XYZ file of C-alpha atoms in Angstrom:
503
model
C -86.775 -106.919 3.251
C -84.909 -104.065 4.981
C -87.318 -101.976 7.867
C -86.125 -98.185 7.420
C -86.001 -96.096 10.494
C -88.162 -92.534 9.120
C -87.431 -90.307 12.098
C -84.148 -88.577 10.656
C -86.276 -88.022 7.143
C -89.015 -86.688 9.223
C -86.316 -84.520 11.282
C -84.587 -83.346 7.975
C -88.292 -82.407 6.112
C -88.850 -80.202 9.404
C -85.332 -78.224 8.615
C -86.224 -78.188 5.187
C -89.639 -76.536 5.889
C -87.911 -73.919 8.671
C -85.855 -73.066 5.535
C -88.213 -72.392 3.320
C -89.793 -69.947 6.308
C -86.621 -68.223 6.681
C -86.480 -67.496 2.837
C -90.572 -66.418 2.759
C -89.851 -64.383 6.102
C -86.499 -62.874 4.973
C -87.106 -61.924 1.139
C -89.659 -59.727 1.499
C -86.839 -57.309 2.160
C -84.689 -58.673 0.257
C -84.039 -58.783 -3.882
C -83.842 -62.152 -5.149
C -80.775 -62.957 -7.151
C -80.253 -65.438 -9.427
C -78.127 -67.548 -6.542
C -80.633 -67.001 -4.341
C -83.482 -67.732 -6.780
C -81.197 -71.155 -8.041
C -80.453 -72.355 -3.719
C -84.572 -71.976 -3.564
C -84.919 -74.434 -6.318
C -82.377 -76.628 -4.760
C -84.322 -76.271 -1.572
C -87.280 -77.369 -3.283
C -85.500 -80.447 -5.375
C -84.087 -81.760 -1.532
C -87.480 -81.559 -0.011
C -89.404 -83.536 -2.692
C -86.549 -85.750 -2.066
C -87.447 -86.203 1.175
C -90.667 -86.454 0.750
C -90.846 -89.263 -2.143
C -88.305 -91.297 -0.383
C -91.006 -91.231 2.855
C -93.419 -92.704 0.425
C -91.091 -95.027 -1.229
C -90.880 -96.476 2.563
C -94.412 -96.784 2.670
C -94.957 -98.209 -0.974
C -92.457 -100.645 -0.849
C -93.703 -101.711 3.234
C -96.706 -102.591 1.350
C -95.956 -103.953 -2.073
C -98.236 -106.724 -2.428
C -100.962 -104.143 -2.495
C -99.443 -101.588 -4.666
C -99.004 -102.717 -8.340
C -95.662 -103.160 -9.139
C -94.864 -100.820 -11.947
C -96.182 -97.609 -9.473
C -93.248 -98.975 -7.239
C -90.939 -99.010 -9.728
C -91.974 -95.828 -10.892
C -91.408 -94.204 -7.503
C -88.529 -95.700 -6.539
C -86.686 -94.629 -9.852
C -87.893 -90.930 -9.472
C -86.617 -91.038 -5.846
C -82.815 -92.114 -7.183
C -83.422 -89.592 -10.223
C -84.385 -86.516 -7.761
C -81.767 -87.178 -5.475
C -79.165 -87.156 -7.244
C -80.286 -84.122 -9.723
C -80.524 -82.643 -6.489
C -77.045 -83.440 -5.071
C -75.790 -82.511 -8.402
C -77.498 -78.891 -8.269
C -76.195 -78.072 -5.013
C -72.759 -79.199 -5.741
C -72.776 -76.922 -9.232
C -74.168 -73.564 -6.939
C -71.370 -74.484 -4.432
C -68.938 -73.872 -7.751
C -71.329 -70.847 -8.616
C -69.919 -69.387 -5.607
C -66.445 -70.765 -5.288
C -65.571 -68.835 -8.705
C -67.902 -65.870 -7.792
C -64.836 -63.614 -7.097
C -62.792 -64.945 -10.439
C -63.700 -63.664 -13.638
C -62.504 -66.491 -15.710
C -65.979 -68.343 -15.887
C -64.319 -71.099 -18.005
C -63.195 -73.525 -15.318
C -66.687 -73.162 -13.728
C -68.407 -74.176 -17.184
C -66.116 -76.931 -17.152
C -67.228 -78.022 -13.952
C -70.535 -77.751 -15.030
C -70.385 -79.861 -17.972
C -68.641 -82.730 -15.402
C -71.366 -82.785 -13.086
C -73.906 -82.587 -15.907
C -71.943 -86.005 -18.028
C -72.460 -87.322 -14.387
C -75.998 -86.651 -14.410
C -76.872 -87.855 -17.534
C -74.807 -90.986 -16.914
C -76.789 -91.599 -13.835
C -80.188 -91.015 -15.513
C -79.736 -93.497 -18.664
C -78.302 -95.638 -15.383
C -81.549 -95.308 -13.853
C -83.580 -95.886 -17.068
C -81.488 -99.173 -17.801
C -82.275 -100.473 -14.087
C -86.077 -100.752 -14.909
C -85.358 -103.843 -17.159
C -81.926 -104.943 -15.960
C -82.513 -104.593 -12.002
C -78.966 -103.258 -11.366
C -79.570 -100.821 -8.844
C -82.980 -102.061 -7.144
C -86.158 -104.661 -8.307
C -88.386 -106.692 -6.776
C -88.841 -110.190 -6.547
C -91.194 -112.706 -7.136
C -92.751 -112.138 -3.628
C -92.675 -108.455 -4.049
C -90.183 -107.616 -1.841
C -87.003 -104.819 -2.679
C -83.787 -106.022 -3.193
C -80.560 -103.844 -4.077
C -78.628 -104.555 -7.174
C -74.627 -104.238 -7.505
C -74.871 -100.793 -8.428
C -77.331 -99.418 -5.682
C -74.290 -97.005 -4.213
C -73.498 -95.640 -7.765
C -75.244 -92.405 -6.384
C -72.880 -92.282 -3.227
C -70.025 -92.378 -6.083
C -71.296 -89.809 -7.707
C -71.292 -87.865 -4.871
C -67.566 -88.398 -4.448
C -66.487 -87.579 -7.439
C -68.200 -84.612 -7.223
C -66.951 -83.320 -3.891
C -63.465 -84.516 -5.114
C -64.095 -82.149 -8.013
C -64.799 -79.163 -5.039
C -62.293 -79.775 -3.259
C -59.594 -79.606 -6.039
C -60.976 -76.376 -7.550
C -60.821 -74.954 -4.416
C -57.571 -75.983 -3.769
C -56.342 -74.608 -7.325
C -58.221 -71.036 -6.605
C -58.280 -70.687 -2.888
C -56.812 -67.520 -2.928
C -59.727 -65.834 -4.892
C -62.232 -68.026 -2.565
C -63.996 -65.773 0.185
C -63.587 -67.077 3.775
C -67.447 -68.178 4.284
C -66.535 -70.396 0.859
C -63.613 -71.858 2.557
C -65.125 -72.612 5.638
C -67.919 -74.299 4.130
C -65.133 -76.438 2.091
C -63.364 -77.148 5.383
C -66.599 -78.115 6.839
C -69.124 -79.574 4.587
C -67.199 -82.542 2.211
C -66.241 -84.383 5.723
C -69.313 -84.404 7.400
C -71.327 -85.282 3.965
C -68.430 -87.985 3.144
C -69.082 -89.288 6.956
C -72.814 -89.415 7.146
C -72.558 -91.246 3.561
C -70.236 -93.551 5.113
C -73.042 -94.321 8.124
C -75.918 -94.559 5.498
C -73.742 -97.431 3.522
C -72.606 -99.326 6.990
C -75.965 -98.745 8.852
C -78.521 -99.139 5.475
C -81.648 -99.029 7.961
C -81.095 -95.923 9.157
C -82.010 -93.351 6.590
C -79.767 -90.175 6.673
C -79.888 -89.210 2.847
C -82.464 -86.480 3.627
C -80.701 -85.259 7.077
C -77.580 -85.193 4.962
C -79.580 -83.018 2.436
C -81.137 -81.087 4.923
C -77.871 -80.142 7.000
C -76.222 -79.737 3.875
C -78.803 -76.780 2.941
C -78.698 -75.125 6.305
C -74.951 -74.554 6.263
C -75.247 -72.967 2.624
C -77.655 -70.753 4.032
C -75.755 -69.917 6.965
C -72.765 -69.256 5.027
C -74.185 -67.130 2.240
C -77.513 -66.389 2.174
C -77.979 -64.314 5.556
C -76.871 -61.021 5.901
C -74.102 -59.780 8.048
C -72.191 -56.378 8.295
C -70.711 -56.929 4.855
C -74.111 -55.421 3.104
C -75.816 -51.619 3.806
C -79.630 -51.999 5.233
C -80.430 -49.138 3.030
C -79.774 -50.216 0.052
C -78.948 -53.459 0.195
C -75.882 -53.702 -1.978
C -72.417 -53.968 -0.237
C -70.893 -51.791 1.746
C -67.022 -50.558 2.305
C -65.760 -53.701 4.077
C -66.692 -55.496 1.402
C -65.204 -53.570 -1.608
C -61.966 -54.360 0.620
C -63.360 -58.014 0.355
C -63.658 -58.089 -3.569
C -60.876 -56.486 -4.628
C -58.141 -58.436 -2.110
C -59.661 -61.728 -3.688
C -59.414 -60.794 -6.930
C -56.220 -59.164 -6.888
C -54.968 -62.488 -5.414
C -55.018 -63.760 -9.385
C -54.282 -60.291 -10.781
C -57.846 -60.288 -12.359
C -57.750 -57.304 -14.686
C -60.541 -54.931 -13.187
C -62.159 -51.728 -13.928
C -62.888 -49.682 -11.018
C -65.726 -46.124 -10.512
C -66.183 -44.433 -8.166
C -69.208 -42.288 -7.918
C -70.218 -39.481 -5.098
C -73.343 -37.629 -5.395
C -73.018 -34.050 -5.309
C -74.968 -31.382 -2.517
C -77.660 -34.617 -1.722
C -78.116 -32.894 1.553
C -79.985 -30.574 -0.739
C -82.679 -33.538 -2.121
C -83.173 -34.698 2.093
C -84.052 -30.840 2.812
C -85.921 -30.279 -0.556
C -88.044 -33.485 -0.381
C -87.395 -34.993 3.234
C -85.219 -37.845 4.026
C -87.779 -40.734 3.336
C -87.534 -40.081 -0.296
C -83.585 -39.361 -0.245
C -82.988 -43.080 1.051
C -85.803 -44.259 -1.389
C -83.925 -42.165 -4.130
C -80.493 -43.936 -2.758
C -82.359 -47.477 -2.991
C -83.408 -46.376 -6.620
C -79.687 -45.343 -8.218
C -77.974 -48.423 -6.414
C -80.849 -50.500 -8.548
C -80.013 -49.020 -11.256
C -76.037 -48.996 -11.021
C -76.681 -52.816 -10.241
C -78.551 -52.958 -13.535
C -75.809 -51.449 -15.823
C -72.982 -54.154 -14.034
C -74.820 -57.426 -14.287
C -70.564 -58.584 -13.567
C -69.432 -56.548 -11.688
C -70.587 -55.463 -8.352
C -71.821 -52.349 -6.550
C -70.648 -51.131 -3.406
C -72.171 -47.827 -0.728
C -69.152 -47.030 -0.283
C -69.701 -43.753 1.938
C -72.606 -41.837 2.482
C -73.159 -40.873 -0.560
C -70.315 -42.040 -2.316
C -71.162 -45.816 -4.772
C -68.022 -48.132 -6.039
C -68.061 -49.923 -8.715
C -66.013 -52.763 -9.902
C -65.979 -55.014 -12.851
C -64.043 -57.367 -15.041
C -61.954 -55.167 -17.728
C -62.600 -56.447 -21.132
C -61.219 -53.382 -23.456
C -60.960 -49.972 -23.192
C -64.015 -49.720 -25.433
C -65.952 -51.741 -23.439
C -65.003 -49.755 -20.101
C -65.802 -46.307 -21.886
C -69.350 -47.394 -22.486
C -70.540 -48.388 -19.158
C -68.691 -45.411 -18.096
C -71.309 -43.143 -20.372
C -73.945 -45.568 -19.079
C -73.356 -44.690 -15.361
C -73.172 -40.795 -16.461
C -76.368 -40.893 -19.193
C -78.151 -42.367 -15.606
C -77.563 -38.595 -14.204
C -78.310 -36.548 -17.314
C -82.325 -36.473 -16.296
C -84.518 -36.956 -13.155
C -84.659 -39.477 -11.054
C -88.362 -40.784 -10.445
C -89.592 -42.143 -6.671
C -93.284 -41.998 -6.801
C -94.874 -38.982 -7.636
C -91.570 -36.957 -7.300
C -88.531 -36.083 -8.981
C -85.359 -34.804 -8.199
C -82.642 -34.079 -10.361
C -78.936 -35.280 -9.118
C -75.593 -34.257 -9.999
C -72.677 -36.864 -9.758
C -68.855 -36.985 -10.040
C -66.933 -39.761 -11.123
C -63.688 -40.932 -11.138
C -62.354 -44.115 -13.388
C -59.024 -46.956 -13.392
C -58.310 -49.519 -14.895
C -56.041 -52.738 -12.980
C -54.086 -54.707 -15.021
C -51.887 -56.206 -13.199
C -50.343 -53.926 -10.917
C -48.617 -54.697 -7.293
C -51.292 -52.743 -5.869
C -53.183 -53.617 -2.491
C -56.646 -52.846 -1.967
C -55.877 -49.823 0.504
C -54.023 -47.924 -3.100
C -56.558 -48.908 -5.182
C -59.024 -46.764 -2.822
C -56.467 -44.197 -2.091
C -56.056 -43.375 -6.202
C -59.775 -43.742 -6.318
C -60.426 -41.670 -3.732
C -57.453 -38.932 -4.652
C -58.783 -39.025 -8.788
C -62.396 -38.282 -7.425
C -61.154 -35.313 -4.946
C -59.290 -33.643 -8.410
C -62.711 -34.089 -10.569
C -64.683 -32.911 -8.040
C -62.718 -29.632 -8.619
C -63.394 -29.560 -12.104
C -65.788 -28.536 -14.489
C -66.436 -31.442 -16.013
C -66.471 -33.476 -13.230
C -64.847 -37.052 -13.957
C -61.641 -37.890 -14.307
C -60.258 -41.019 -15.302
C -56.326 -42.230 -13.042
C -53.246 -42.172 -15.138
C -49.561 -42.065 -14.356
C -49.638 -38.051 -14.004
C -52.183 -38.854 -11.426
C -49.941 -41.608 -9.580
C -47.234 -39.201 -9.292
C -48.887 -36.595 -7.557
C -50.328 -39.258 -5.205
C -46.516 -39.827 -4.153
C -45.294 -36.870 -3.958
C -48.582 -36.681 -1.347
C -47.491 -39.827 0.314
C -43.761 -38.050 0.648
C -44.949 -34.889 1.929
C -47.131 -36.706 4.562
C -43.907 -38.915 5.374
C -42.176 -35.114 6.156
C -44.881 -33.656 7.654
C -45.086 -36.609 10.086
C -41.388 -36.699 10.702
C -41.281 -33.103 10.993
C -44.487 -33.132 13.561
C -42.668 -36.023 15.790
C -39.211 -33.867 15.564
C -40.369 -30.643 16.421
C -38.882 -29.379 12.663
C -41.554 -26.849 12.109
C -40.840 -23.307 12.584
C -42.689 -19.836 13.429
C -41.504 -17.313 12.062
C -42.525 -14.065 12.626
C -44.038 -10.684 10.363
C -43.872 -7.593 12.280
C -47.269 -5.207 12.376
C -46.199 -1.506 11.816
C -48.522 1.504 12.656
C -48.219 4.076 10.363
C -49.941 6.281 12.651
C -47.194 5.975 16.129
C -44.488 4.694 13.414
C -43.825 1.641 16.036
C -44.155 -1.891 15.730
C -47.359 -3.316 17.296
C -47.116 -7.015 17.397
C -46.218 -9.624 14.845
C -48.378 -12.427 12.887
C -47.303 -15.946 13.669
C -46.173 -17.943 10.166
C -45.851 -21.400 10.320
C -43.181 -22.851 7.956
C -41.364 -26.171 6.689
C -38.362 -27.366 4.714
C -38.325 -30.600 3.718
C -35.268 -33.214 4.443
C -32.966 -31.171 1.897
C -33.318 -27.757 3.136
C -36.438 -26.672 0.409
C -38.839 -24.926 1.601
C -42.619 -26.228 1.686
C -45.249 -23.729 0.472
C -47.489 -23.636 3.442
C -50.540 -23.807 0.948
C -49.803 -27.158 0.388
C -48.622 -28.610 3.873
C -51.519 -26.911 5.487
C -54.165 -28.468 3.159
C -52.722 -31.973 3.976
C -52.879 -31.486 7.242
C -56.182 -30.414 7.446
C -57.068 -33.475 4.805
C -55.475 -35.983 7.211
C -56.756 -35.230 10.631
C -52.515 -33.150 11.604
C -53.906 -29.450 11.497
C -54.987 -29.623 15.341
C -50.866 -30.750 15.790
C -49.898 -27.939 13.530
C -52.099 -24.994 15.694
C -50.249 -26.921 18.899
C -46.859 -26.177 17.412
C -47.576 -22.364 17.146
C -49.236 -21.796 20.001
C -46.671 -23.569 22.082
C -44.015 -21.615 20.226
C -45.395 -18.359 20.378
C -46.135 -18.214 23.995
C -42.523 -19.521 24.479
C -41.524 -16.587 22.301
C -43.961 -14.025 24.003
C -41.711 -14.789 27.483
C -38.825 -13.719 26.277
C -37.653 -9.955 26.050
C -38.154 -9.846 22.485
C -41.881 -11.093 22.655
C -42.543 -9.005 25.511
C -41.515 -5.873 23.485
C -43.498 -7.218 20.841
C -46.510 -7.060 23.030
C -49.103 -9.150 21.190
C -48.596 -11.973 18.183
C -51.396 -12.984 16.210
C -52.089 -17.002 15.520
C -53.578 -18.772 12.568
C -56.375 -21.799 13.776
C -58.398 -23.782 11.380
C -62.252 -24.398 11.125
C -61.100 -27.443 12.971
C -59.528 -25.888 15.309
C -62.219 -24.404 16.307
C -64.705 -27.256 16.491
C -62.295 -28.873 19.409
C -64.325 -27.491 23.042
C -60.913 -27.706 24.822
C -59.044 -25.574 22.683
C -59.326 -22.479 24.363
C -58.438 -24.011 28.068
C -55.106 -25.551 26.088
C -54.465 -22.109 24.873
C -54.632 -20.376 28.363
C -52.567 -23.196 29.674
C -49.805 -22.471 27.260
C -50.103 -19.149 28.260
C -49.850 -19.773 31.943
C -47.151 -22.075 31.398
């Protein structure tokens, strides 16, 4: 009879139980999803391993005083649990392979492999208590190992094998905590198996289980800057995160985007305790109306939504779902507060699009309903076009910035009441690379939109204090200038405009 070393099933019961605190400590603050509710299970399954195969030690060190169909009994639930186990974390390690691809279909066939395994192994299992093919005991009660004791540790390979081959087939949908784990977790279980077989008195199948179950946790069940502490769904980053894996397949998606209008209002009305409870509250509920698709803070104020596009029927309603969620009050405790949103829809099918367009026409659709009545607006190809003709203007306005192409010109101030000219008003103005010229309405509202207005008010001031130097400026006395809100919100701009005028 073999004499099993216990202090690496001891070791791994000890992670499994720090685990366990981790989750109990942790999800208080935390909403359990189903992933997280299934690894808890798992959790559960691989410490009951542990534990039974600790007994099973003891049981079998003492046979002779143990009747003989309690030891059977044991030992068969031990190979049973252990490999449901090893077969439940393998099928959440697909759950999360596929979580970014929309096409469940190779994960159900996954599933149905590693549950034909399963059963196979269990009417295995069953068959050994009267054939004696994987373990019995013999006439002086002492364990022996039949030819098909390792059929587990196949199992197990085929099993990985079947990972590592999915992954391989969808790794560019596969986030890079997924990948790592892949990189990471089939060689060190395939080499600690290896061990167990060569070194049989050493028992490692709950350390493997245990260090197994730490690295999932590590890799997706603690929270890093890719979620919002307010609200706990994901933030910007990881919009950016979604949508570049699944536009790696071309998964056809269906994007909102939804900003809540004036909220600085509800924080002054009803204080800013209840205006993050009131934020916690709508991302629940957005959450709700997606159960696939995800939810995203994407600002402030400001939620993204994305989901797999079915139809255009199917898109339509959730879009009324999301708005019917702002047609009454919103309830947090004893208050309520009503909330006004705007919303802008698209649809991806396909497109050569990278994640940084897909926010720009989100972000550009939502900026034209906002100035609308009705306040959504859903991207088409008029849409597209005016993004750009944005993207060319800002191409000019850049090129004309770094160039020096922008010109003052200048509208002389008459007084009626000397009949002389008193000064002039500074006009800043554009053509663009053909000689049209650019309505200032529109280049001025860009540059204020993209952070080139304080450039702009640089330009004329330099160029009207240039002018003022000359005999025609000095006859012209005094030349009013145009500055921006921003502008004005820069400390130093006064000091640079008395430099330009000493200079």
């Amino acid at each position: 009879m073999d004499h099993w070393t216990l202090v690496a099933e001891y070791l791994a019961f000890v992670i499994l139980v720090i685990l366990f605190l981790r989750y109990y400590l942790y999800g208080r603050h935390v909403a359990y999803t189903f992933n997280r509710k299934y690894h808890l299970v798992c959790l559960c399954m691989s410490t009951l391993s542990v534990l039974i195969n600790v007994v099973c030690v003891y049981t079998i060190a003492y046979a002779w005083k143990i009747p003989l169909w309690l030891n059977l009994l044991l030992n068969s639930l031990y190979f049973e649990i252990s490999l449901v186990m090893c077969s439940m974390l393998a099928h959440y390690l697909f759950m999360q392979l596929f979580e970014h691809v929309y096409d469940k279909r190779p994960l159900k066939r996954a599933w149905k492999g590693i549950a034909a395994l399963t059963v196979g192994f269990t009417a295995a299992v069953i068959w050994n208590l009267r054939s004696g093919a994987m373990f019995y005991f013999d006439a002086d009660r002492v364990y022996r190992r039949g030819p098909i004791n390792r059929l587990g540790y196949v199992i197990l390979f085929i099993e990985i094998c079947m990972l590592v081959a999915c992954f391989l087939k969808y790794r560019h949908s596969v986030c890079k905590n997924m990948a790592n784990l892949i990189y990471s977790l089939p060689p060190l279980i395939l080499s600690m198996a290896a061990f167990q077989v060569a070194f049989p008195e050493i028992l490692l199948n709950g350390t493997l289980t245990a260090i197994a179950n730490l690295i999932i946790v590590i890799s997706f069940n603690s929270r890093t800057l890719d979620h919002d502490c307010l609200t706990g769904i994901r933030n910007r980053n990881n919009f950016f995160t979604e949508v570049a894996l699944r536009l790696a397949n071309r998964q056809a998606m269906h994007f909102i985007l939804l900003h809540l209008e004036n909220y600085a209002a509800v924080n002054q009305m009803y204080g800013h305790p209840f205006g993050d409870a009131l934020l916690y509250e709508i991302a629940y509920k957005l959450e709700q109306i997606t159960p696939q698709g995800r939810v995203f803070r994407y600002s402030n104020v400001t939620f993204a939504m994305v989901m797999p596009f079915k139809n255009d029927e199917a898109a339509r309603r959730t879009e009324k779902e999301v708005l019917d969620c702002f047609a009454g009050n919103w309830t947090v405790g004893e208050r309520q507060a009503h909330v006004l949103s705007t919303q802008a829809y698209m649809v991806y099918h396909g497109e050569d699009w990278t994640p940084e367009q897909i926010s720009e026409y989100l972000e550009y659709t939502l900026a034209l309903a906002r100035r609308q009545e009705k306040r959504e607006l859903r991207f088409d190809q008029d849409i597209g076009k005016m993004i750009c003709h944005k993207r060319h203007m800002l191409r000019i306005m850049r090129d004309a910035i770094e160039n020096r192409r922008f010109r003052v010109w200048y509208q002389p101030l008459y007084s009626c009441h000397t009949r002389t000219f008193c000064g002039a008003e500074a006009l800043l103005r554009l053509n663009d690379g053909e000689g049209n010229p650019v309505s200032p309405d529109l280049f001025i509202a860009l540059a204020e939109e993209n952070g080139m207005i304080d450039a702009l008010s640089r330009i004329v001031a330099e160029e009207v204090c240039r002018f003022l130097s000359s005999p025609a400026g000095r006859r012209a006395g005094q030349v009013a200038i145009n500055l921006s809100r921003q502008s004005f919100q820069d400390p130093e701009v006064a000091e640079y405009l008395l430099e330009c005028l000493h200079r």
